[in-house]
Amino acid sequence: DTGVSQNPRHKITKRGQNVTFRCDPISEHNRLYWYRQTLGQGPEFLTYFQNEAQLEKSRLLSDRFSAERPKGSFSTLEIQRTEQGDSAMYLCASSPRVRTSGSTYEQYFGPGTRLTVT
Amino acid sequence: KQEVTQIPAALSVPEGENLVLNCSFTDSAIYNLQWFRQDPGKGLTSLLLIQSSQREQTSGRLNASLDKSSGRSTLYIAASQPGDSATYLCAPDSWGKLQFGAGTQVVVTP
């Protein structure tokens, strides 16, 4: 197992275009997370899935953003009508499902997709 | 809403010195806390995870402490090396979501 992978690694697009990113989690990890990181800041939570169910979305995820995880395997994050403010690093992470005791497992991050909107 | 603060924002030390990185958070209702390392333009590498029931976790030259009641965690790196130069991020886990601080940028000079 080579860890969490993300594609593409870099994306340059013009304002108004749609973009889609893909994340392949560590196999058998039930949980998959999306975060966004801008320069000089820590990552911010966007959304997460348990298997194919999207359990929570941050207020940061406007109507232009949509995420899917069909069949509970890989996930895609689509941004429609991109804006310059969408320029950021988009990070994906995965973890085994939450323990029944309520404590959680370690999250493992992918290398990220850097989006530049011109 | 969980607020995470990391102090100092930047740190420069000569090789061989010990590093002390501080993290404070406002909501003590956490499942665990993770420390990460991030190299420029790269993703995050997990260093340590401390469960909420633990006070300390060690891995090699790294030691992290957690005082959940006071909302504090400290990462100690012993005998620093130039390869330790990176940004270090702490992230308490609230209901399965990590909330990150802005990080401490560390430079270790030879």
mmCIF file of N, CA and C in Angstrom, chain B residues 11-102:
data_model
loop_
_atom_site.group_PDB
_atom_site.id
_atom_site.type_symbol
_atom_site.label_atom_id
_atom_site.label_comp_id
_atom_site.label_asym_id
_atom_site.label_seq_id
_atom_site.Cartn_x
_atom_site.Cartn_y
_atom_site.Cartn_z
ATOM 1 N N LEU B 11 10.830 29.714 14.415
ATOM 2 C CA LEU B 11 11.885 29.370 15.364
ATOM 3 C C LEU B 11 13.131 28.985 14.574
ATOM 4 N N SER B 12 14.264 29.546 14.959
ATOM 5 C CA SER B 12 15.519 29.194 14.308
ATOM 6 C C SER B 12 16.520 28.806 15.385
ATOM 7 N N VAL B 13 17.093 27.608 15.264
ATOM 8 C CA VAL B 13 18.021 27.116 16.276
ATOM 9 C C VAL B 13 19.232 26.494 15.611
ATOM 10 N N PRO B 14 20.374 26.482 16.308
ATOM 11 C CA PRO B 14 21.528 25.758 15.764
ATOM 12 C C PRO B 14 21.359 24.262 15.959
ATOM 13 N N GLU B 15 21.959 23.515 15.089
ATOM 14 C CA GLU B 15 21.896 22.054 15.152
ATOM 15 C C GLU B 15 22.316 21.557 16.536
ATOM 16 N N GLY B 16 21.586 20.579 17.038
ATOM 17 C CA GLY B 16 21.911 19.989 18.339
ATOM 18 C C GLY B 16 21.051 20.498 19.480
ATOM 19 N N GLU B 17 20.452 21.657 19.296
ATOM 20 C CA GLU B 17 19.582 22.185 20.353
ATOM 21 C C GLU B 17 18.246 21.442 20.364
ATOM 22 N N ASN B 18 17.622 21.449 21.556
ATOM 23 C CA ASN B 18 16.294 20.849 21.666
ATOM 24 C C ASN B 18 15.236 21.873 21.254
ATOM 25 N N LEU B 19 14.174 21.373 20.636
ATOM 26 C CA LEU B 19 13.087 22.233 20.185
ATOM 27 C C LEU B 19 11.862 22.029 21.075
ATOM 28 N N VAL B 20 11.177 23.127 21.383
ATOM 29 C CA VAL B 20 9.937 23.062 22.157
ATOM 30 C C VAL B 20 8.865 23.844 21.394
ATOM 31 N N LEU B 21 7.851 23.139 20.933
ATOM 32 C CA LEU B 21 6.784 23.765 20.153
ATOM 33 C C LEU B 21 5.482 23.663 20.934
ATOM 34 N N ASN B 22 4.791 24.788 21.044
ATOM 35 C CA ASN B 22 3.592 24.842 21.874
ATOM 36 C C ASN B 22 2.319 24.949 21.049
ATOM 37 N N CYS B 23 1.283 24.332 21.558
ATOM 38 C CA CYS B 23 -0.022 24.340 20.903
ATOM 39 C C CYS B 23 -1.081 24.516 21.984
ATOM 40 N N SER B 24 -2.001 25.441 21.769
ATOM 41 C CA SER B 24 -3.123 25.582 22.704
ATOM 42 C C SER B 24 -4.427 25.535 21.926
ATOM 43 N N PHE B 25 -5.467 25.012 22.562
ATOM 44 C CA PHE B 25 -6.768 24.882 21.909
ATOM 45 C C PHE B 25 -7.860 25.212 22.908
ATOM 46 N N THR B 26 -8.990 25.681 22.394
ATOM 47 C CA THR B 26 -10.013 26.262 23.269
ATOM 48 C C THR B 26 -11.063 25.255 23.739
ATOM 49 N N ASP B 27 -11.308 24.220 22.960
ATOM 50 C CA ASP B 27 -12.344 23.246 23.313
ATOM 51 C C ASP B 27 -11.680 21.945 23.754
ATOM 52 N N SER B 28 -11.830 21.598 25.018
ATOM 53 C CA SER B 28 -11.140 20.417 25.546
ATOM 54 C C SER B 28 -11.865 19.107 25.213
ATOM 55 N N ALA B 29 -13.020 19.182 24.568
ATOM 56 C CA ALA B 29 -13.764 17.972 24.202
ATOM 57 C C ALA B 29 -13.188 17.397 22.912
ATOM 58 N N ILE B 30 -12.025 16.775 23.040
ATOM 59 C CA ILE B 30 -11.368 16.232 21.854
ATOM 60 C C ILE B 30 -11.186 14.729 22.006
ATOM 61 N N TYR B 31 -11.100 14.040 20.859
ATOM 62 C CA TYR B 31 -10.830 12.603 20.875
ATOM 63 C C TYR B 31 -9.334 12.333 20.986
ATOM 64 N N ASN B 32 -8.570 13.103 20.234
ATOM 65 C CA ASN B 32 -7.121 12.946 20.247
ATOM 66 C C ASN B 32 -6.496 14.209 19.694
ATOM 67 N N LEU B 33 -5.186 14.230 19.625
ATOM 68 C CA LEU B 33 -4.468 15.355 19.035
ATOM 69 C C LEU B 33 -3.328 14.789 18.217
ATOM 70 N N GLN B 34 -3.199 15.278 16.981
ATOM 71 C CA GLN B 34 -2.106 14.846 16.127
ATOM 72 C C GLN B 34 -1.123 15.978 15.892
ATOM 73 N N TRP B 35 0.137 15.620 15.809
ATOM 74 C CA TRP B 35 1.185 16.540 15.377
ATOM 75 C C TRP B 35 1.642 16.104 13.984
ATOM 76 N N PHE B 36 1.796 17.097 13.112
ATOM 77 C CA PHE B 36 2.205 16.844 11.739
ATOM 78 C C PHE B 36 3.438 17.674 11.402
ATOM 79 N N ARG B 37 4.117 17.211 10.393
ATOM 80 C CA ARG B 37 5.221 17.959 9.793
ATOM 81 C C ARG B 37 4.827 18.231 8.346
ATOM 82 N N GLN B 38 5.142 19.449 7.863
ATOM 83 C CA GLN B 38 4.875 19.792 6.465
ATOM 84 C C GLN B 38 6.102 20.465 5.869
ATOM 85 N N ASP B 39 6.627 19.882 4.804
ATOM 86 C CA ASP B 39 7.713 20.502 4.060
ATOM 87 C C ASP B 39 7.101 21.416 3.000
ATOM 88 N N PRO B 40 7.846 22.449 2.554
ATOM 89 C CA PRO B 40 7.288 23.441 1.632
ATOM 90 C C PRO B 40 6.654 22.802 0.399
ATOM 91 N N GLY B 41 5.405 23.165 0.125
ATOM 92 C CA GLY B 41 4.705 22.685 -1.063
ATOM 93 C C GLY B 41 4.278 21.229 -1.025
ATOM 94 N N LYS B 42 4.403 20.610 0.134
ATOM 95 C CA LYS B 42 4.097 19.177 0.245
ATOM 96 C C LYS B 42 2.877 18.936 1.121
ATOM 97 N N GLY B 43 2.471 17.664 1.175
ATOM 98 C CA GLY B 43 1.380 17.288 2.069
ATOM 99 C C GLY B 43 1.866 17.162 3.502
ATOM 100 N N LEU B 44 1.000 16.640 4.355
ATOM 101 C CA LEU B 44 1.309 16.528 5.785
ATOM 102 C C LEU B 44 1.774 15.117 6.128
ATOM 103 N N THR B 45 2.801 15.042 6.967
ATOM 104 C CA THR B 45 3.287 13.767 7.465
ATOM 105 C C THR B 45 2.945 13.680 8.948
ATOM 106 N N SER B 46 2.214 12.643 9.321
ATOM 107 C CA SER B 46 1.854 12.487 10.718
ATOM 108 C C SER B 46 3.075 12.084 11.535
ATOM 109 N N LEU B 47 3.278 12.776 12.665
ATOM 110 C CA LEU B 47 4.416 12.491 13.542
ATOM 111 C C LEU B 47 3.971 11.669 14.755
ATOM 112 N N LEU B 48 2.953 12.155 15.430
ATOM 113 C CA LEU B 48 2.496 11.514 16.653
ATOM 114 C C LEU B 48 1.000 11.735 16.788
ATOM 115 N N LEU B 49 0.343 10.769 17.399
ATOM 116 C CA LEU B 49 -1.057 10.924 17.778
ATOM 117 C C LEU B 49 -1.166 10.613 19.263
ATOM 118 N N ILE B 50 -1.782 11.508 20.015
ATOM 119 C CA ILE B 50 -2.021 11.278 21.444
ATOM 120 C C ILE B 50 -3.521 11.152 21.641
ATOM 121 N N GLN B 51 -3.950 10.025 22.182
ATOM 122 C CA GLN B 51 -5.368 9.855 22.500
ATOM 123 C C GLN B 51 -5.711 10.762 23.689
ATOM 124 N N SER B 52 -6.978 11.108 23.800
ATOM 125 C CA SER B 52 -7.400 12.053 24.839
ATOM 126 C C SER B 52 -7.145 11.509 26.245
ATOM 127 N N SER B 53 -7.055 10.197 26.375
ATOM 128 C CA SER B 53 -6.823 9.586 27.690
ATOM 129 C C SER B 53 -5.340 9.526 28.050
ATOM 130 N N GLN B 54 -4.464 9.853 27.095
ATOM 131 C CA GLN B 54 -3.034 9.778 27.335
ATOM 132 C C GLN B 54 -2.480 11.138 27.737
ATOM 133 N N ARG B 55 -1.330 11.114 28.423
ATOM 134 C CA ARG B 55 -0.663 12.366 28.804
ATOM 135 C C ARG B 55 0.566 12.625 27.931
ATOM 136 N N GLU B 56 1.085 11.519 27.333
ATOM 137 C CA GLU B 56 2.356 11.652 26.638
ATOM 138 C C GLU B 56 2.468 10.567 25.566
ATOM 139 N N GLN B 57 3.232 10.883 24.529
ATOM 140 C CA GLN B 57 3.505 9.904 23.469
ATOM 141 C C GLN B 57 4.894 10.177 22.936
ATOM 142 N N THR B 58 5.639 9.102 22.692
ATOM 143 C CA THR B 58 7.038 9.257 22.269
ATOM 144 C C THR B 58 7.286 8.452 21.007
ATOM 145 N N SER B 59 8.125 9.025 20.130
ATOM 146 C CA SER B 59 8.570 8.310 18.950
ATOM 147 C C SER B 59 9.969 8.807 18.609
ATOM 148 N N GLY B 60 10.965 7.982 18.895
ATOM 149 C CA GLY B 60 12.335 8.378 18.604
ATOM 150 C C GLY B 60 12.728 9.637 19.349
ATOM 151 N N ARG B 61 13.158 10.662 18.605
ATOM 152 C CA ARG B 61 13.562 11.938 19.229
ATOM 153 C C ARG B 61 12.375 12.844 19.553
ATOM 154 N N LEU B 62 11.187 12.400 19.209
ATOM 155 C CA LEU B 62 9.996 13.216 19.409
ATOM 156 C C LEU B 62 9.235 12.776 20.650
ATOM 157 N N ASN B 63 8.767 13.773 21.401
ATOM 158 C CA ASN B 63 7.923 13.506 22.550
ATOM 159 C C ASN B 63 6.837 14.563 22.585
ATOM 160 N N ALA B 64 5.587 14.119 22.693
ATOM 161 C CA ALA B 64 4.479 15.071 22.758
ATOM 162 C C ALA B 64 3.711 14.854 24.047
ATOM 163 N N SER B 65 3.352 15.945 24.688
ATOM 164 C CA SER B 65 2.532 15.877 25.896
ATOM 165 C C SER B 65 1.179 16.492 25.614
ATOM 166 N N LEU B 66 0.195 16.083 26.401
ATOM 167 C CA LEU B 66 -1.155 16.602 26.246
ATOM 168 C C LEU B 66 -1.760 16.860 27.617
ATOM 169 N N ASP B 67 -2.225 18.092 27.828
ATOM 170 C CA ASP B 67 -2.992 18.436 29.018
ATOM 171 C C ASP B 67 -4.345 18.904 28.519
ATOM 172 N N LYS B 68 -5.276 17.971 28.441
ATOM 173 C CA LYS B 68 -6.566 18.268 27.814
ATOM 174 C C LYS B 68 -7.351 19.298 28.616
ATOM 175 N N SER B 69 -7.271 19.227 29.921
ATOM 176 C CA SER B 69 -8.073 20.131 30.751
ATOM 177 C C SER B 69 -7.663 21.586 30.576
ATOM 178 N N SER B 70 -6.376 21.819 30.345
ATOM 179 C CA SER B 70 -5.924 23.199 30.155
ATOM 180 C C SER B 70 -5.816 23.554 28.683
ATOM 181 N N GLY B 71 -6.105 22.598 27.801
ATOM 182 C CA GLY B 71 -6.073 22.868 26.363
ATOM 183 C C GLY B 71 -4.676 23.127 25.829
ATOM 184 N N ARG B 72 -3.731 22.281 26.223
ATOM 185 C CA ARG B 72 -2.356 22.502 25.783
ATOM 186 C C ARG B 72 -1.687 21.200 25.379
ATOM 187 N N SER B 73 -0.837 21.319 24.360
ATOM 188 C CA SER B 73 0.029 20.222 23.961
ATOM 189 C C SER B 73 1.382 20.811 23.603
ATOM 190 N N THR B 74 2.425 20.046 23.882
ATOM 191 C CA THR B 74 3.781 20.487 23.576
ATOM 192 C C THR B 74 4.504 19.376 22.840
ATOM 193 N N LEU B 75 5.198 19.754 21.781
ATOM 194 C CA LEU B 75 6.030 18.815 21.033
ATOM 195 C C LEU B 75 7.494 19.149 21.315
ATOM 196 N N TYR B 76 8.229 18.147 21.800
ATOM 197 C CA TYR B 76 9.652 18.287 22.054
ATOM 198 C C TYR B 76 10.414 17.490 21.002
ATOM 199 N N ILE B 77 11.412 18.124 20.413
ATOM 200 C CA ILE B 77 12.289 17.428 19.477
ATOM 201 C C ILE B 77 13.701 17.535 20.037
ATOM 202 N N ALA B 78 14.268 16.374 20.371
ATOM 203 C CA ALA B 78 15.592 16.360 20.991
ATOM 204 C C ALA B 78 16.680 16.396 19.930
ATOM 205 N N ALA B 79 17.778 17.052 20.286
ATOM 206 C CA ALA B 79 18.987 17.068 19.446
ATOM 207 C C ALA B 79 18.643 17.355 17.983
ATOM 208 N N SER B 80 18.165 18.552 17.727
ATOM 209 C CA SER B 80 17.662 18.895 16.399
ATOM 210 C C SER B 80 18.738 18.735 15.315
ATOM 211 N N GLN B 81 18.253 18.442 14.103
ATOM 212 C CA GLN B 81 19.121 18.249 12.937
ATOM 213 C C GLN B 81 18.609 19.133 11.808
ATOM 214 N N PRO B 82 19.465 19.491 10.846
ATOM 215 C CA PRO B 82 18.984 20.314 9.723
ATOM 216 C C PRO B 82 17.786 19.701 9.004
ATOM 217 N N GLY B 83 17.705 18.386 8.970
ATOM 218 C CA GLY B 83 16.579 17.698 8.344
ATOM 219 C C GLY B 83 15.264 17.892 9.080
ATOM 220 N N ASP B 84 15.312 18.448 10.279
ATOM 221 C CA ASP B 84 14.079 18.732 11.028
ATOM 222 C C ASP B 84 13.451 20.046 10.582
ATOM 223 N N SER B 85 14.123 20.787 9.726
ATOM 224 C CA SER B 85 13.586 22.066 9.237
ATOM 225 C C SER B 85 12.303 21.811 8.458
ATOM 226 N N ALA B 86 11.228 22.420 8.916
ATOM 227 C CA ALA B 86 9.896 22.212 8.323
ATOM 228 C C ALA B 86 8.904 23.053 9.112
ATOM 229 N N THR B 87 7.647 22.985 8.702
ATOM 230 C CA THR B 87 6.578 23.584 9.506
ATOM 231 C C THR B 87 5.877 22.469 10.277
ATOM 232 N N TYR B 88 5.661 22.717 11.552
ATOM 233 C CA TYR B 88 5.027 21.724 12.419
ATOM 234 C C TYR B 88 3.629 22.214 12.791
ATOM 235 N N LEU B 89 2.663 21.338 12.611
ATOM 236 C CA LEU B 89 1.269 21.685 12.824
ATOM 237 C C LEU B 89 0.660 20.769 13.879
ATOM 238 N N CYS B 90 -0.120 21.355 14.783
ATOM 239 C CA CYS B 90 -0.876 20.518 15.710
ATOM 240 C C CYS B 90 -2.339 20.569 15.318
ATOM 241 N N ALA B 91 -3.067 19.498 15.622
ATOM 242 C CA ALA B 91 -4.466 19.409 15.194
ATOM 243 C C ALA B 91 -5.255 18.559 16.174
ATOM 244 N N PRO B 92 -6.005 19.206 17.070
ATOM 245 C CA PRO B 92 -6.932 18.425 17.894
ATOM 246 C C PRO B 92 -8.080 17.892 17.041
ATOM 247 N N ASP B 93 -8.537 16.720 17.406
ATOM 248 C CA ASP B 93 -9.596 16.028 16.667
ATOM 249 C C ASP B 93 -10.901 16.155 17.451
ATOM 250 N N SER B 94 -11.830 16.902 16.906
ATOM 251 C CA SER B 94 -13.154 17.048 17.512
ATOM 252 C C SER B 94 -14.166 16.341 16.624
ATOM 253 N N TRP B 95 -14.735 15.267 17.082
ATOM 254 C CA TRP B 95 -15.756 14.525 16.343
ATOM 255 C C TRP B 95 -15.246 14.082 14.975
ATOM 256 N N GLY B 96 -13.982 13.666 14.921
ATOM 257 C CA GLY B 96 -13.430 13.122 13.687
ATOM 258 C C GLY B 96 -12.890 14.156 12.726
ATOM 259 N N LYS B 97 -13.022 15.451 13.053
ATOM 260 C CA LYS B 97 -12.489 16.502 12.177
ATOM 261 C C LYS B 97 -11.278 17.130 12.844
ATOM 262 N N LEU B 98 -10.228 17.303 12.081
ATOM 263 C CA LEU B 98 -9.046 17.957 12.619
ATOM 264 C C LEU B 98 -9.170 19.466 12.443
ATOM 265 N N GLN B 99 -8.820 20.188 13.505
ATOM 266 C CA GLN B 99 -8.768 21.650 13.447
ATOM 267 C C GLN B 99 -7.304 22.033 13.610
ATOM 268 N N PHE B 100 -6.763 22.764 12.657
ATOM 269 C CA PHE B 100 -5.328 23.028 12.639
ATOM 270 C C PHE B 100 -4.990 24.426 13.132
ATOM 271 N N GLY B 101 -3.800 24.526 13.742
ATOM 272 C CA GLY B 101 -3.207 25.823 13.971
ATOM 273 C C GLY B 101 -2.477 26.252 12.702
ATOM 274 N N ALA B 102 -1.900 27.445 12.726
ATOM 275 C CA ALA B 102 -1.171 27.972 11.569
ATOM 276 C C ALA B 102 0.224 27.383 11.465
#
